Each structure stands twice: as C-alpha cells, then as structure tokens.
C-alpha cells in the first residue's frame, strides 16, 4: 500500500508534506508533487500536513486508480524533493478548485533539490 497525490495539489504545491516525509519519497513537477509508490512506507504522516488535502491512501475511493499510475509515472521522471520550498504565490487561490488535471497539469519537471 502507498499514498498518492491527487489533482488538488496542482497549482497549490504547498510542500508541507515533503518536510515530514521520513523517506523522501516526494518528486517535484512544475506545478504539483507526486509520491513514488515503491518508496512510500505508508506511514501517513504527510496526509494531515497537506493544506490542500490532496494526499490519500491508494485504497481510498478519492485516490482513483489513475492517481496511482500518475504518481508512479512522474516519480520516475521528475526530480526528488527532500525539503520544503515556498509554495506558489497564488496557491491559496487554487486550493479547492475542482477538476484541475485536464486543463492545468504540467508534465514538466520541477527544480528538485
């Protein structure tokens, strides 16, 4: 079992989750984070730290199967992010906006560590 990041992270990218992860399993895209499912130890400490409430166990209905695939795919392409950075200036504006994946998701990698 693992945890996955879902679409409410898009354009929010708060990174509070990164700061508490004991195994550094977060990877940074241009406008969201993902969790590497083979590295996540399923401890769940990241879940309450996410202001966007975008992280779920992969067994939760909110973590549709597509999110496990998205997290797995992009964790192998994007750089690891082991420490918290400043979120985008407009993160609060995007928090809670529905259905962000199709119009706003970027495949581009973030800066990483």
PDB file of C-alpha atoms in Angstrom:
ATOM      1  CA  UNK A   1       0.000   0.000   0.000  1.00  0.00           C
ATOM      2  CA  UNK A   2       1.087   3.565  -0.666  1.00  0.00           C
ATOM      3  CA  UNK A   3      -0.224   7.089  -0.616  1.00  0.00           C
ATOM      4  CA  UNK A   4      -0.883   9.163  -3.716  1.00  0.00           C
ATOM      5  CA  UNK A   5      -1.096  12.854  -4.513  1.00  0.00           C
ATOM      6  CA  UNK A   6      -4.265  13.866  -6.369  1.00  0.00           C
ATOM      7  CA  UNK A   7      -5.275  16.839  -8.504  1.00  0.00           C
ATOM      8  CA  UNK A   8      -5.926  19.364  -5.750  1.00  0.00           C
ATOM      9  CA  UNK A   9      -2.136  19.645  -5.459  1.00  0.00           C
ATOM     10  CA  UNK A  10      -1.989  21.108  -8.982  1.00  0.00           C
ATOM     11  CA  UNK A  11      -1.026  24.780  -8.782  1.00  0.00           C
ATOM     12  CA  UNK A  12      -1.056  24.603  -4.951  1.00  0.00           C
ATOM     13  CA  UNK A  13       2.144  22.630  -4.332  1.00  0.00           C
ATOM     14  CA  UNK A  14       2.382  23.667  -0.674  1.00  0.00           C
ATOM     15  CA  UNK A  15       5.146  21.131   0.162  1.00  0.00           C
ATOM     16  CA  UNK A  16       4.375  20.808   3.888  1.00  0.00           C
ATOM     17  CA  UNK A  17       4.167  17.066   3.189  1.00  0.00           C
ATOM     18  CA  UNK A  18       7.749  16.965   1.952  1.00  0.00           C
ATOM     19  CA  UNK A  19       9.049  18.345   5.217  1.00  0.00           C
ATOM     20  CA  UNK A  20       7.635  15.479   7.313  1.00  0.00           C
ATOM     21  CA  UNK A  21       8.291  12.524   4.990  1.00  0.00           C
ATOM     22  CA  UNK A  22      10.788  10.184   6.688  1.00  0.00           C
ATOM     23  CA  UNK A  23      11.841   8.501   3.427  1.00  0.00           C
ATOM     24  CA  UNK A  24      11.941  11.449   0.976  1.00  0.00           C
ATOM     25  CA  UNK A  25       9.533   9.830  -1.470  1.00  0.00           C
ATOM     26  CA  UNK A  26       8.166  13.063  -2.986  1.00  0.00           C
ATOM     27  CA  UNK A  27       9.025  14.159  -6.508  1.00  0.00           C
ATOM     28  CA  UNK A  28       8.514  17.625  -7.932  1.00  0.00           C
ATOM     29  CA  UNK A  29       6.777  18.600 -11.107  1.00  0.00           C
ATOM     30  CA  UNK A  30       6.397  22.116 -12.415  1.00  0.00           C
ATOM     31  CA  UNK A  31       3.039  22.575 -10.697  1.00  0.00           C
ATOM     32  CA  UNK A  32       2.443  19.570  -8.410  1.00  0.00           C
ATOM     33  CA  UNK A  33       4.138  16.868  -6.377  1.00  0.00           C
ATOM     34  CA  UNK A  34       3.843  13.076  -6.606  1.00  0.00           C
ATOM     35  CA  UNK A  35       4.764  10.192  -4.305  1.00  0.00           C
ATOM     36  CA  UNK A  36       6.925   7.322  -5.528  1.00  0.00           C
ATOM     37  CA  UNK A  37       4.812   4.241  -4.681  1.00  0.00           C
ATOM     38  CA  UNK A  38       7.835   1.962  -4.346  1.00  0.00           C
ATOM     39  CA  UNK A  39       9.466   4.291  -1.817  1.00  0.00           C
ATOM     40  CA  UNK A  40       6.446   5.257   0.295  1.00  0.00           C
ATOM     41  CA  UNK A  41       6.311   3.303   3.565  1.00  0.00           C
ATOM     42  CA  UNK A  42       2.624   4.092   4.077  1.00  0.00           C
ATOM     43  CA  UNK A  43       3.230   5.897   7.360  1.00  0.00           C
ATOM     44  CA  UNK A  44       0.639   8.567   6.555  1.00  0.00           C
ATOM     45  CA  UNK A  45       2.422  11.463   8.278  1.00  0.00           C
ATOM     46  CA  UNK A  46       2.096  13.542   5.109  1.00  0.00           C
ATOM     47  CA  UNK A  47      -1.713  13.361   4.989  1.00  0.00           C
ATOM     48  CA  UNK A  48      -2.555  15.789   7.831  1.00  0.00           C
ATOM     49  CA  UNK A  49       0.254  18.131   6.747  1.00  0.00           C
ATOM     50  CA  UNK A  50      -1.240  18.781   3.296  1.00  0.00           C
ATOM     51  CA  UNK A  51      -3.181  22.091   3.373  1.00  0.00           C
ATOM     52  CA  UNK A  52      -4.792  21.145   0.052  1.00  0.00           C
ATOM     53  CA  UNK A  53      -5.947  17.762   1.396  1.00  0.00           C
ATOM     54  CA  UNK A  54      -4.611  16.206  -1.801  1.00  0.00           C
ATOM     55  CA  UNK A  55      -2.943  13.080  -0.360  1.00  0.00           C
ATOM     56  CA  UNK A  56      -4.814   9.810   0.148  1.00  0.00           C
ATOM     57  CA  UNK A  57      -4.030   6.133   0.737  1.00  0.00           C
ATOM     58  CA  UNK A  58      -4.255   4.351  -2.598  1.00  0.00           C
ATOM     59  CA  UNK A  59      -7.107   2.270  -1.142  1.00  0.00           C
ATOM     60  CA  UNK A  60      -9.285   5.367  -0.569  1.00  0.00           C
ATOM     61  CA  UNK A  61     -12.002   5.954  -3.209  1.00  0.00           C
ATOM     62  CA  UNK A  62     -10.723   9.549  -3.584  1.00  0.00           C
ATOM     63  CA  UNK A  63      -7.471   8.070  -4.891  1.00  0.00           C
ATOM     64  CA  UNK A  64      -8.864   6.780  -8.145  1.00  0.00           C
ATOM     65  CA  UNK A  65      -6.603   4.179  -9.834  1.00  0.00           C
ATOM     66  CA  UNK A  66      -5.399   6.813 -12.293  1.00  0.00           C
ATOM     67  CA  UNK A  67      -3.652   8.639  -9.452  1.00  0.00           C
ATOM     68  CA  UNK A  68      -1.501   5.663  -8.563  1.00  0.00           C
ATOM     69  CA  UNK A  69      -0.436   5.446 -12.209  1.00  0.00           C
ATOM     70  CA  UNK A  70       0.207   9.194 -12.423  1.00  0.00           C
ATOM     71  CA  UNK A  71       2.274   9.183  -9.228  1.00  0.00           C
ATOM     72  CA  UNK A  72       4.276   6.163 -10.374  1.00  0.00           C
ATOM     73  CA  UNK A  73       4.904   7.558 -13.859  1.00  0.00           C
ATOM     74  CA  UNK A  74       6.006  11.033 -12.834  1.00  0.00           C
ATOM     75  CA  UNK A  75       8.036   9.926  -9.805  1.00  0.00           C
ATOM     76  CA  UNK A  76      10.279   8.141 -12.298  1.00  0.00           C
ATOM     77  CA  UNK A  77      10.601  11.272 -14.468  1.00  0.00           C
ATOM     78  CA  UNK A  78      10.718  14.190 -12.035  1.00  0.00           C
ATOM     79  CA  UNK A  79      13.447  15.110  -9.530  1.00  0.00           C
ATOM     80  CA  UNK A  80      13.269  14.139  -5.882  1.00  0.00           C
ATOM     81  CA  UNK A  81      12.337  16.929  -3.490  1.00  0.00           C
ATOM     82  CA  UNK A  82      13.565  16.184   0.061  1.00  0.00           C
ATOM     83  CA  UNK A  83      12.853  19.592   1.610  1.00  0.00           C
ATOM     84  CA  UNK A  84      10.057  22.134   1.715  1.00  0.00           C
ATOM     85  CA  UNK A  85      10.201  25.125  -0.609  1.00  0.00           C
ATOM     86  CA  UNK A  86       7.992  28.180  -0.810  1.00  0.00           C
ATOM     87  CA  UNK A  87       4.653  27.405  -2.483  1.00  0.00           C
ATOM     88  CA  UNK A  88       3.432  29.429  -5.462  1.00  0.00           C
ATOM     89  CA  UNK A  89       2.203  32.909  -4.521  1.00  0.00           C
ATOM     90  CA  UNK A  90      -1.309  32.093  -5.752  1.00  0.00           C
ATOM     91  CA  UNK A  91      -1.531  28.643  -4.108  1.00  0.00           C
ATOM     92  CA  UNK A  92      -4.438  29.624  -1.857  1.00  0.00           C
ATOM     93  CA  UNK A  93      -6.408  30.804  -4.884  1.00  0.00           C
ATOM     94  CA  UNK A  94      -6.118  27.335  -6.462  1.00  0.00           C
ATOM     95  CA  UNK A  95      -6.794  25.304  -3.322  1.00  0.00           C
ATOM     96  CA  UNK A  96     -10.177  23.617  -3.709  1.00  0.00           C
ATOM     97  CA  UNK A  97     -10.643  24.331  -7.411  1.00  0.00           C
ATOM     98  CA  UNK A  98     -12.238  21.204  -8.891  1.00  0.00           C
ATOM     99  CA  UNK A  99     -11.077  19.192 -11.902  1.00  0.00           C
ATOM    100  CA  UNK A 100      -7.679  20.829 -12.343  1.00  0.00           C
ATOM    101  CA  UNK A 101      -5.924  17.912 -14.032  1.00  0.00           C
ATOM    102  CA  UNK A 102      -7.088  18.245 -17.618  1.00  0.00           C
ATOM    103  CA  UNK A 103      -6.688  21.988 -18.054  1.00  0.00           C
ATOM    104  CA  UNK A 104      -3.704  22.696 -15.771  1.00  0.00           C
ATOM    105  CA  UNK A 105      -1.490  19.647 -15.182  1.00  0.00           C
ATOM    106  CA  UNK A 106       2.054  20.088 -16.472  1.00  0.00           C
ATOM    107  CA  UNK A 107       4.301  17.148 -17.345  1.00  0.00           C
ATOM    108  CA  UNK A 108       7.378  19.356 -16.959  1.00  0.00           C
ATOM    109  CA  UNK A 109       9.685  18.563 -14.059  1.00  0.00           C
ATOM    110  CA  UNK A 110      10.224  20.907 -11.150  1.00  0.00           C
ATOM    111  CA  UNK A 111      13.602  22.081  -9.934  1.00  0.00           C
ATOM    112  CA  UNK A 112      14.084  19.311  -7.364  1.00  0.00           C
ATOM    113  CA  UNK A 113      16.666  19.587  -4.612  1.00  0.00           C
TER     114      UNK A 113
END
